[in-house]
Short mmCIF file of N, CA and C in Angstrom, two decimals:
data_model
loop_
_atom_site.label_atom_id
_atom_site.label_comp_id
_atom_site.label_asym_id
_atom_site.label_seq_id
_atom_site.Cartn_x
_atom_site.Cartn_y
_atom_site.Cartn_z
N PHE W 1 25.08 9.13 14.59
CA PHE W 1 26.23 9.07 14.08
C PHE W 1 26.60 10.18 12.51
N PHE W 2 26.72 9.53 11.53
CA PHE W 2 27.00 10.44 10.34
C PHE W 2 25.88 10.01 9.50
N PHE W 3 24.48 10.05 9.64
CA PHE W 3 23.68 9.77 9.12
C PHE W 3 22.05 10.54 8.51
N SER W 4 22.48 11.67 9.51
CA SER W 4 21.09 12.40 9.72
C SER W 4 20.89 13.13 8.42
N SER W 5 22.03 13.41 7.04
CA SER W 5 21.41 13.73 5.93
C SER W 5 20.17 12.70 5.60
N ARG W 6 19.32 14.18 5.17
CA ARG W 6 18.31 13.69 4.48
C ARG W 6 18.08 14.22 2.96
N ARG W 7 16.94 14.24 1.53
CA ARG W 7 17.55 14.29 0.69
C ARG W 7 15.69 14.11 0.14
N ARG W 8 15.33 15.22 -0.81
CA ARG W 8 13.76 14.78 -1.03
C ARG W 8 14.26 14.03 -2.46
N HIS W 9 13.62 13.31 -3.50
CA HIS W 9 13.13 12.38 -4.32
C HIS W 9 12.89 13.78 -5.10
N THR W 10 14.30 13.81 -6.40
CA THR W 10 13.29 14.72 -6.83
C THR W 10 12.57 13.36 -8.20
N ARG W 11 11.90 14.33 -8.61
CA ARG W 11 10.74 14.37 -9.83
C ARG W 11 11.79 14.79 -11.46
N LEU W 12 12.06 13.69 -11.92
CA LEU W 12 12.69 14.83 -13.74
C LEU W 12 11.21 14.37 -14.35
N GLN W 13 10.74 14.84 -15.20
CA GLN W 13 10.23 14.83 -16.23
C GLN W 13 9.54 13.50 -16.79
N GLY W 14 8.98 13.00 -17.41
CA GLY W 14 8.58 11.14 -17.40
C GLY W 14 9.23 11.06 -16.57
N ASP W 15 9.07 10.93 -14.96
CA ASP W 15 9.38 9.71 -14.34
C ASP W 15 8.60 9.30 -14.05
N TRP W 16 9.12 7.78 -14.25
CA TRP W 16 7.86 6.79 -13.48
C TRP W 16 7.83 6.31 -12.62
N SER W 17 8.66 6.81 -10.81
CA SER W 17 9.07 6.13 -10.03
C SER W 17 7.35 5.70 -9.43
N SER W 18 5.95 7.54 -10.51
CA SER W 18 5.07 6.86 -9.57
C SER W 18 3.72 5.55 -9.60
N ASP W 19 4.82 5.03 -10.34
CA ASP W 19 4.09 3.75 -11.21
C ASP W 19 5.14 2.69 -10.71
N VAL W 20 5.83 2.95 -10.19
CA VAL W 20 6.89 1.84 -9.08
C VAL W 20 6.23 1.77 -8.06
N CYS W 21 6.10 2.42 -6.94
CA CYS W 21 5.52 2.37 -6.12
C CYS W 21 4.02 2.78 -5.64
N SER W 22 3.35 2.92 -6.76
CA SER W 22 1.84 2.95 -7.01
C SER W 22 0.70 1.88 -7.50
N SER W 23 1.51 1.16 -7.95
CA SER W 23 1.34 -0.12 -8.95
C SER W 23 1.06 -1.13 -7.47
N GLY W 24 0.25 -2.60 -8.12
CA GLY W 24 -0.11 -3.07 -7.79
C GLY W 24 0.88 -4.47 -7.19
N SER W 25 1.28 -3.68 -8.29
CA SER W 25 2.79 -5.01 -8.22
C SER W 25 3.79 -5.06 -6.83
N MET W 26 4.17 -3.82 -6.00
CA MET W 26 4.46 -3.98 -5.35
C MET W 26 3.93 -5.44 -4.29
N ASN W 27 2.78 -4.84 -4.16
CA ASN W 27 2.08 -5.98 -3.07
C ASN W 27 2.18 -7.86 -3.28
N ASN W 28 2.74 -7.61 -5.33
CA ASN W 28 2.89 -9.26 -5.20
C ASN W 28 4.40 -9.43 -5.51
N ALA W 29 6.14 -8.81 -4.83
CA ALA W 29 7.21 -8.93 -4.83
C ALA W 29 7.55 -9.14 -4.13
N ARG W 30 8.45 -9.82 -3.59
CA ARG W 30 9.49 -10.49 -2.38
C ARG W 30 8.77 -8.94 -1.67
N THR W 31 8.65 -8.91 0.03
CA THR W 31 8.31 -8.28 0.78
C THR W 31 10.13 -7.18 0.80
N CYS W 32 10.74 -8.19 0.90
CA CYS W 32 12.12 -6.86 0.65
C CYS W 32 12.22 -6.15 -0.71
N VAL W 33 12.52 -6.51 -1.67
CA VAL W 33 12.32 -5.96 -2.69
C VAL W 33 11.13 -5.22 -3.06
N ALA W 34 10.03 -4.87 -2.18
CA ALA W 34 8.99 -4.58 -2.34
C ALA W 34 9.04 -3.31 -1.62
N GLU W 35 10.23 -3.49 -0.29
CA GLU W 35 10.54 -1.92 0.89
C GLU W 35 11.82 -1.54 0.29
N TRP W 36 12.62 -1.58 -0.51
CA TRP W 36 13.69 -1.47 -0.87
C TRP W 36 12.77 -0.74 -2.29
N LEU W 37 11.72 -0.54 -2.57
CA LEU W 37 11.17 -0.36 -4.12
C LEU W 37 10.47 0.72 -3.10
N ARG W 38 9.49 0.98 -1.97
CA ARG W 38 9.04 2.32 -1.36
C ARG W 38 9.96 3.07 -0.82
N TYR W 39 11.10 2.63 0.04
CA TYR W 39 11.85 3.14 -0.12
C TYR W 39 13.24 3.96 -1.58
N CYS W 40 12.95 3.82 -1.89
CA CYS W 40 14.11 4.23 -3.69
C CYS W 40 13.26 4.86 -3.82
N TYR W 41 11.98 4.53 -4.54
CA TYR W 41 11.59 4.82 -5.10
C TYR W 41 10.45 5.81 -5.08
N SER W 42 9.42 6.44 -3.46
CA SER W 42 9.13 7.10 -3.65
C SER W 42 9.09 8.00 -2.86
N ASP W 43 8.11 9.91 -2.10
CA ASP W 43 8.42 10.80 -1.76
C ASP W 43 9.06 10.36 -0.23
N GLY W 44 7.64 9.49 0.55
CA GLY W 44 7.85 10.07 1.84
C GLY W 44 9.12 8.94 2.51
N ALA W 45 9.57 7.83 2.38
CA ALA W 45 10.10 7.17 2.90
C ALA W 45 11.56 8.12 3.07
N GLN W 46 11.87 7.81 4.14
CA GLN W 46 12.95 8.57 4.85
C GLN W 46 14.48 7.40 5.11
N LEU W 47 13.84 6.32 5.79
CA LEU W 47 14.95 5.32 5.22
C LEU W 47 14.22 4.15 5.41
N PRO W 48 14.81 3.10 4.88
CA PRO W 48 14.67 1.55 4.86
C PRO W 48 13.62 1.14 5.69
N SER W 49 13.48 0.71 5.69
CA SER W 49 12.30 0.00 6.97
C SER W 49 13.61 -1.50 7.81
N ARG W 50 12.70 -1.58 8.71
CA ARG W 50 13.09 -2.62 9.43
C ARG W 50 13.52 -4.11 8.36
N GLU W 51 12.31 -4.17 8.09
CA GLU W 51 12.28 -5.68 7.44
C GLU W 51 13.15 -5.26 5.67
N PHE W 52 13.38 -4.46 5.01
CA PHE W 52 14.50 -3.71 4.11
C PHE W 52 15.25 -4.39 5.34
N LEU W 53 15.76 -4.29 6.30
CA LEU W 53 17.91 -4.12 6.40
C LEU W 53 17.88 -5.28 7.40
N VAL W 54 17.03 -5.95 8.14
CA VAL W 54 17.16 -7.22 8.80
C VAL W 54 17.25 -8.31 7.11
N GLU W 55 17.07 -8.15 6.40
CA GLU W 55 16.92 -9.32 4.87
C GLU W 55 17.96 -8.87 4.05
N LEU W 56 18.80 -7.06 4.74
CA LEU W 56 19.69 -6.92 3.55
C LEU W 56 21.12 -7.49 4.22
N LEU W 57 20.68 -7.67 5.93
CA LEU W 57 22.05 -8.36 6.70
C LEU W 57 21.74 -9.22 6.98
N ALA W 58 20.59 -10.18 6.30
CA ALA W 58 20.77 -11.64 6.38
C ALA W 58 21.58 -12.16 5.82
N GLN W 59 20.93 -11.54 4.44
CA GLN W 59 21.80 -11.71 3.03
C GLN W 59 23.51 -11.41 3.68
N PHE W 60 23.86 -10.80 3.32
CA PHE W 60 25.01 -10.42 4.32
C PHE W 60 26.44 -11.36 4.85
N SER W 61 25.42 -11.70 5.99
CA SER W 61 25.79 -12.25 6.60
C SER W 61 26.33 -13.79 6.56
N GLU W 62 25.10 -13.89 4.86
CA GLU W 62 25.22 -15.78 4.68
C GLU W 62 26.09 -15.41 4.05
N GLN W 63 26.95 -14.81 3.68
CA GLN W 63 28.27 -14.74 2.28
C GLN W 63 29.39 -14.13 3.81
N GLU W 64 28.89 -13.68 5.07
CA GLU W 64 29.85 -13.53 5.24
C GLU W 64 31.12 -14.52 5.88
N GLU W 65 32.52 -14.96 5.47
CA GLU W 65 33.38 -16.07 6.11
C GLU W 65 32.89 -15.80 7.67
N ARG W 66 33.19 -15.16 8.65
CA ARG W 66 32.42 -15.17 10.05
C ARG W 66 31.46 -14.60 10.38
N ALA W 67 31.25 -14.68 12.14
CA ALA W 67 29.97 -14.16 12.10
C ALA W 67 30.79 -12.95 12.81
N LEU W 68 30.43 -11.75 13.02
CA LEU W 68 30.53 -10.07 13.01
C LEU W 68 30.30 -9.90 14.66
N ARG W 69 30.59 -9.63 15.39
CA ARG W 69 30.16 -9.60 17.22
C ARG W 69 30.45 -8.06 17.19
N GLY W 70 30.25 -7.36 18.59
CA GLY W 70 29.94 -5.92 18.91
C GLY W 70 30.14 -4.99 18.21
N SER W 71 30.88 -4.42 18.56
CA SER W 71 31.32 -3.16 17.68
C SER W 71 30.86 -3.25 16.00
N SER W 72 31.87 -3.90 15.61
CA SER W 72 31.86 -4.69 13.80
C SER W 72 30.41 -5.19 13.87
N ALA W 73 29.38 -5.62 14.22
CA ALA W 73 28.25 -6.47 13.91
C ALA W 73 27.55 -4.45 14.04
N GLU W 74 27.92 -3.75 14.96
CA GLU W 74 27.11 -2.50 15.10
C GLU W 74 27.56 -1.77 13.72
N LEU W 75 29.19 -1.73 13.71
CA LEU W 75 29.14 -0.86 12.05
C LEU W 75 28.23 -0.82 11.13
N ILE W 76 29.12 -3.01 11.25
CA ILE W 76 28.05 -3.10 9.77
C ILE W 76 26.31 -2.27 9.22
N LYS W 77 25.55 -2.83 11.09
CA LYS W 77 24.25 -1.97 10.57
C LYS W 77 24.45 -0.78 10.25
N HIS W 78 24.89 -0.02 10.54
CA HIS W 78 25.01 1.36 10.17
C HIS W 78 25.82 1.66 8.48
N LEU W 79 27.03 0.87 8.37
CA LEU W 79 27.33 1.31 7.14
C LEU W 79 26.06 0.90 5.84
N ALA W 80 25.68 -0.34 6.55
CA ALA W 80 24.26 -1.41 5.64
C ALA W 80 23.14 -0.10 5.24
N LEU W 81 23.18 0.89 6.38
CA LEU W 81 22.02 1.51 6.17
C LEU W 81 22.99 3.55 5.53
N LEU W 82 23.70 2.86 5.89
CA LEU W 82 24.46 4.17 4.95
C LEU W 82 24.43 3.63 3.38
N ALA W 83 24.79 2.20 3.35
CA ALA W 83 24.79 2.22 1.38
C ALA W 83 23.15 2.05 1.04
N CYS W 84 22.10 1.97 2.16
CA CYS W 84 20.94 2.17 1.07
C CYS W 84 21.21 3.45 0.96
N GLN W 85 20.90 4.70 1.93
CA GLN W 85 21.23 6.21 1.57
C GLN W 85 21.70 6.71 0.13
N GLN W 86 23.56 5.98 0.44
CA GLN W 86 23.90 6.50 -0.67
C GLN W 86 23.89 5.56 -1.87
N LYS W 87 23.11 4.26 -2.56
CA LYS W 87 22.67 4.27 -3.41
C LYS W 87 21.19 4.22 -3.47
N ARG W 88 20.20 4.61 -2.85
CA ARG W 88 19.06 5.81 -3.78
C ARG W 88 19.08 7.10 -3.11
N ASP W 89 20.71 8.00 -3.53
CA ASP W 89 20.75 9.39 -4.14
C ASP W 89 21.34 8.80 -4.89
N GLN W 90 22.04 8.00 -5.71
CA GLN W 90 22.76 7.14 -6.74
C GLN W 90 21.66 7.27 -7.61
N ILE W 91 20.65 6.99 -7.44
CA ILE W 91 19.92 6.11 -8.40
C ILE W 91 18.74 7.45 -8.61
N ASN W 92 17.87 8.61 -7.45
CA ASN W 92 17.45 9.57 -7.58
C ASN W 92 18.27 10.45 -8.28
N ALA W 93 19.14 10.65 -8.13
CA ALA W 93 20.21 11.94 -7.95
C ALA W 93 20.86 12.12 -8.23
N GLY W 94 21.56 11.02 -8.61
CA GLY W 94 22.89 10.80 -9.66
C GLY W 94 23.83 11.38 -9.30
N LYS W 95 24.03 11.29 -7.24
CA LYS W 95 24.85 11.80 -6.98
C LYS W 95 25.91 10.39 -7.19
N ASP W 96 26.94 10.89 -6.81
CA ASP W 96 28.49 9.61 -6.82
C ASP W 96 27.75 9.34 -5.58
N LEU W 97 28.49 7.51 -5.55
CA LEU W 97 28.65 7.31 -3.97
C LEU W 97 30.07 7.99 -2.82
N LEU W 98 30.03 8.31 -2.75
CA LEU W 98 31.04 8.69 -1.23
C LEU W 98 32.29 8.24 -1.50
N PRO W 99 33.33 8.79 -1.39
CA PRO W 99 34.57 7.48 -2.28
C PRO W 99 35.13 6.60 -0.47
N GLN W 100 35.73 5.59 -1.05
CA GLN W 100 36.16 4.80 0.26
C GLN W 100 36.50 4.78 0.90
N THR W 101 37.79 6.51 0.72
CA THR W 101 38.21 6.94 2.14
C THR W 101 37.94 7.75 2.77
N LYS W 102 35.91 7.82 2.10
CA LYS W 102 35.47 8.60 3.39
C LYS W 102 34.64 8.29 4.28
N ILE W 103 34.94 7.02 3.97
CA ILE W 103 33.58 6.28 4.77
C ILE W 103 34.07 5.71 5.68
N ALA W 104 35.19 5.33 5.47
CA ALA W 104 36.37 4.44 6.22
C ALA W 104 36.41 5.33 7.27
N GLN W 105 36.88 7.02 6.92
CA GLN W 105 36.95 8.02 7.86
C GLN W 105 35.64 8.32 8.71
N LEU W 106 34.40 8.29 7.80
CA LEU W 106 33.21 8.10 9.16
C LEU W 106 33.20 7.10 9.99
N ALA W 107 34.04 6.01 9.34
CA ALA W 107 33.70 4.55 10.42
C ALA W 107 35.10 4.48 10.81
N GLY W 108 35.53 5.55 11.22
CA GLY W 108 36.74 5.17 12.50
C GLY W 108 38.07 4.71 12.30
N LYS W 109 37.72 3.82 10.68
CA LYS W 109 39.35 2.47 10.57
C LYS W 109 40.28 3.63 9.42
N SER W 110 41.58 3.41 9.48
CA SER W 110 42.45 3.66 9.49
C SER W 110 42.26 3.12 7.22
N ALA W 111 43.21 3.45 6.51
CA ALA W 111 42.60 3.11 5.23
C ALA W 111 43.39 1.52 5.60
N ALA W 112 44.42 1.14 6.52
CA ALA W 112 44.70 -0.16 5.68
C ALA W 112 43.77 -1.11 6.07
N ALA W 113 43.05 -0.67 7.47
CA ALA W 113 42.01 -1.21 8.33
C ALA W 113 40.99 -1.46 6.95
N TRP W 114 40.76 -0.50 6.37
CA TRP W 114 39.35 -0.69 5.73
C TRP W 114 39.71 -1.09 4.63
N ASN W 115 40.88 -1.81 3.77
CA ASN W 115 40.69 -2.27 2.63
C ASN W 115 41.48 -3.75 2.95
N LYS W 116 41.45 -3.96 4.07
CA LYS W 116 42.05 -5.23 4.52
C LYS W 116 40.92 -5.88 4.60
N ARG W 117 39.84 -6.03 5.58
CA ARG W 117 38.33 -5.97 5.96
C ARG W 117 36.78 -5.76 5.16
N TRP W 118 37.00 -4.16 5.60
CA TRP W 118 36.19 -3.27 5.43
C TRP W 118 35.93 -3.06 4.04
N ALA W 119 36.45 -2.47 3.33
CA ALA W 119 36.29 -1.98 1.70
C ALA W 119 35.50 -4.04 1.46
N CYS W 120 35.82 -4.52 1.24
CA CYS W 120 34.91 -6.16 0.34
C CYS W 120 33.57 -6.14 1.34
N ARG W 121 33.63 -5.77 2.22
CA ARG W 121 31.82 -5.00 3.16
C ARG W 121 30.63 -4.95 2.43
N TRP W 122 31.88 -3.14 2.11
CA TRP W 122 31.20 -1.76 1.51
C TRP W 122 30.02 -3.05 0.86
N ASN W 123 31.46 -2.84 -0.48
CA ASN W 123 30.91 -3.47 -1.45
C ASN W 123 30.21 -4.47 -1.88
N ARG W 124 29.90 -5.72 -1.16
CA ARG W 124 28.70 -6.76 -0.58
C ARG W 124 27.47 -5.85 -0.70
N LEU W 125 27.40 -4.96 0.20
CA LEU W 125 26.83 -4.39 0.43
C LEU W 125 25.85 -3.55 -0.43
N LEU W 126 26.70 -3.37 -0.86
CA LEU W 126 26.33 -2.32 -2.18
C LEU W 126 26.10 -3.82 -3.62
N ARG W 127 26.13 -4.60 -3.45
CA ARG W 127 26.28 -5.80 -4.34
C ARG W 127 24.21 -6.51 -4.62
N ILE W 128 24.29 -6.53 -3.11
CA ILE W 128 23.03 -7.19 -2.39
C ILE W 128 21.89 -5.92 -2.85
N ILE W 129 22.31 -4.86 -2.40
CA ILE W 129 21.41 -3.69 -2.72
C ILE W 129 21.38 -3.58 -4.07
N GLU W 130 22.17 -4.09 -4.55
CA GLU W 130 21.83 -3.65 -6.23
C GLU W 130 20.79 -5.04 -7.01
N SER W 131 21.49 -5.96 -6.60
CA SER W 131 20.71 -7.40 -7.15
C SER W 131 18.85 -7.51 -6.34
N PHE W 132 18.87 -6.09 -5.26
CA PHE W 132 17.11 -6.44 -5.08
C PHE W 132 16.44 -5.35 -5.40
N ASP W 133 17.45 -4.17 -5.96
CA ASP W 133 16.64 -3.11 -7.35
C ASP W 133 16.76 -3.64 -8.23
N GLN W 134 17.71 -4.20 -8.55
CA GLN W 134 17.42 -4.89 -10.65
C GLN W 134 16.03 -5.92 -9.99
N GLU W 135 15.77 -6.90 -8.80
CA GLU W 135 14.97 -7.79 -9.15
C GLU W 135 13.55 -7.14 -9.00
N GLY W 136 13.97 -5.61 -8.56
CA GLY W 136 11.75 -5.15 -8.43
C GLY W 136 11.94 -4.83 -9.35
N LEU W 137 12.58 -4.01 -9.88
CA LEU W 137 12.52 -3.25 -11.49
C LEU W 137 12.37 -4.13 -12.52
N ASP W 138 12.93 -5.55 -12.20
CA ASP W 138 12.86 -6.72 -13.79
C ASP W 138 10.41 -6.35 -13.12
N HIS W 139 10.52 -6.92 -12.03
CA HIS W 139 8.91 -7.53 -11.28
C HIS W 139 8.13 -6.66 -11.85
N VAL W 140 8.50 -5.14 -11.96
CA VAL W 140 7.74 -3.89 -11.88
C VAL W 140 7.66 -4.06 -13.54
N TYR W 141 8.70 -3.97 -14.11
CA TYR W 141 8.47 -3.64 -15.69
C TYR W 141 7.30 -5.17 -16.05
N GLU W 142 7.26 -6.61 -15.58
CA GLU W 142 6.88 -7.87 -15.92
C GLU W 142 5.81 -7.39 -15.32
N TRP W 143 5.22 -7.14 -14.61
CA TRP W 143 3.95 -6.68 -13.73
C TRP W 143 3.05 -5.77 -14.98
N GLY W 144 3.93 -5.18 -15.02
CA GLY W 144 3.72 -4.30 -16.47
C GLY W 144 3.10 -4.71 -17.54
N ARG W 145 4.35 -5.53 -17.98
CA ARG W 145 3.05 -5.43 -19.56
C ARG W 145 2.38 -6.93 -19.28
N ARG W 146 2.57 -7.62 -18.50
CA ARG W 146 1.74 -8.38 -17.81
C ARG W 146 -0.24 -8.06 -17.97
N ASP W 147 -0.05 -6.95 -17.30
CA ASP W 147 -1.06 -5.84 -16.74
C ASP W 147 -1.85 -4.65 -18.20
N LYS W 148 -0.53 -4.54 -18.92
CA LYS W 148 -1.07 -4.06 -20.18
C LYS W 148 -1.62 -4.42 -21.71
N ALA W 149 -1.06 -6.20 -20.88
CA ALA W 149 -1.78 -7.14 -21.99
C ALA W 149 -2.97 -7.36 -21.39
N THR W 150 -3.33 -7.57 -20.10
CA THR W 150 -4.74 -8.38 -20.13
C THR W 150 -5.60 -6.28 -20.36
N ARG W 151 -4.90 -5.70 -20.27
CA ARG W 151 -5.89 -4.18 -20.52
C ARG W 151 -6.38 -4.29 -21.49
N ARG W 152 -5.25 -4.12 -23.14
CA ARG W 152 -5.44 -4.37 -24.87
C ARG W 152 -6.80 -5.63 -24.41
N ASN W 153 -6.18 -6.79 -24.03
CA ASN W 153 -7.07 -7.84 -24.52
C ASN W 153 -8.62 -7.26 -23.82
N SER W 154 -8.54 -6.64 -22.45
CA SER W 154 -9.88 -6.12 -22.19
C SER W 154 -10.70 -5.87 -22.35
N ASN W 155 -10.58 -4.84 -23.18
CA ASN W 155 -10.68 -3.46 -23.58
C ASN W 155 -11.43 -3.42 -25.14
N MET W 156 -11.28 -5.27 -25.68
CA MET W 156 -11.83 -5.34 -26.90
C MET W 156 -12.60 -5.43 -26.66
N PRO W 157 -13.99 -3.94 -27.39
CA PRO W 157 -15.31 -4.55 -27.80
C PRO W 157 -16.01 -6.26 -28.31
N LEU W 158 -17.14 -6.78 -26.76
CA LEU W 158 -17.54 -7.72 -26.91
C LEU W 158 -17.64 -8.42 -28.98
N GLN W 159 -18.58 -7.26 -28.89
CA GLN W 159 -18.40 -7.77 -30.42
C GLN W 159 -17.37 -8.20 -31.43
N ARG W 160 -16.75 -7.24 -31.58
CA ARG W 160 -16.09 -7.05 -32.71
C ARG W 160 -15.24 -8.50 -32.43
N SER W 161 -15.03 -8.44 -31.19
CA SER W 161 -13.97 -10.19 -31.02
C SER W 161 -14.79 -11.54 -31.39
N LEU W 162 -16.44 -11.06 -30.90
CA LEU W 162 -17.00 -12.09 -32.02
C LEU W 162 -17.26 -12.24 -33.70
N ARG W 163 -17.51 -11.09 -33.99
CA ARG W 163 -16.95 -10.76 -35.44
C ARG W 163 -15.95 -11.57 -36.12
N THR W 164 -14.92 -11.07 -35.81
CA THR W 164 -13.44 -11.65 -35.87
C THR W 164 -13.43 -12.86 -36.02
N ALA W 165 -13.77 -13.51 -34.29
CA ALA W 165 -13.81 -14.93 -33.99
C ALA W 165 -15.12 -16.07 -35.35
N ALA W 166 -16.07 -15.36 -35.39
CA ALA W 166 -17.41 -16.20 -36.74
C ALA W 166 -16.13 -16.18 -37.46
N ARG W 167 -15.53 -14.81 -37.87
CA ARG W 167 -15.02 -14.85 -39.99
C ARG W 167 -13.32 -15.87 -39.70
N ASN W 168 -13.16 -15.84 -38.98
CA ASN W 168 -11.86 -16.94 -38.47
C ASN W 168 -12.35 -18.44 -39.17
N GLU W 169 -13.54 -18.83 -38.61
CA GLU W 169 -14.41 -20.06 -38.54
C GLU W 169 -14.62 -20.02 -40.04
N MET W 170 -15.02 -19.24 -40.02
CA MET W 170 -15.85 -18.75 -42.24
C MET W 170 -14.49 -19.35 -43.28
N VAL W 171 -13.53 -18.72 -42.52
CA VAL W 171 -12.07 -18.78 -43.40
C VAL W 171 -11.48 -20.64 -43.55
N ALA W 172 -11.57 -21.03 -42.58
CA ALA W 172 -11.32 -22.35 -41.74
C ALA W 172 -11.67 -23.01 -42.53
#
């Protein structure tokens, strides 16, 4: 339907996306967060994983006042996929999100129906994705800090550390 466009991940000078996706940190993140990082920051993923979309829709449903059924449930699945693609393009390529009037048109909703029921749902999907992104980037940052501290301490020659410890003992 309207999700046929594909985009290539653009690499910028000094881009750290390869660090995000190749580090062991993704293996320690929540599955949905790791899946978002793979989709958003790697070259290979053309679509978000099923696991990620299931978690996104589950969190969306928890916040929805009443259960969506039939065509509304199908539409929210399509909107979730579009929101992922839009957010990824915004993060990686600096593209603006489509205006909500265009999304309403693509979804087959009138402006009044979109504004009454669907605009808040669209915004909620974007907020949930943003929270996954923030959690993932925070996780990678903390993992990198921990990893760097571990490497810094493990690369210290044993003799130097023993001399320093002995010197400290003599001063005390």
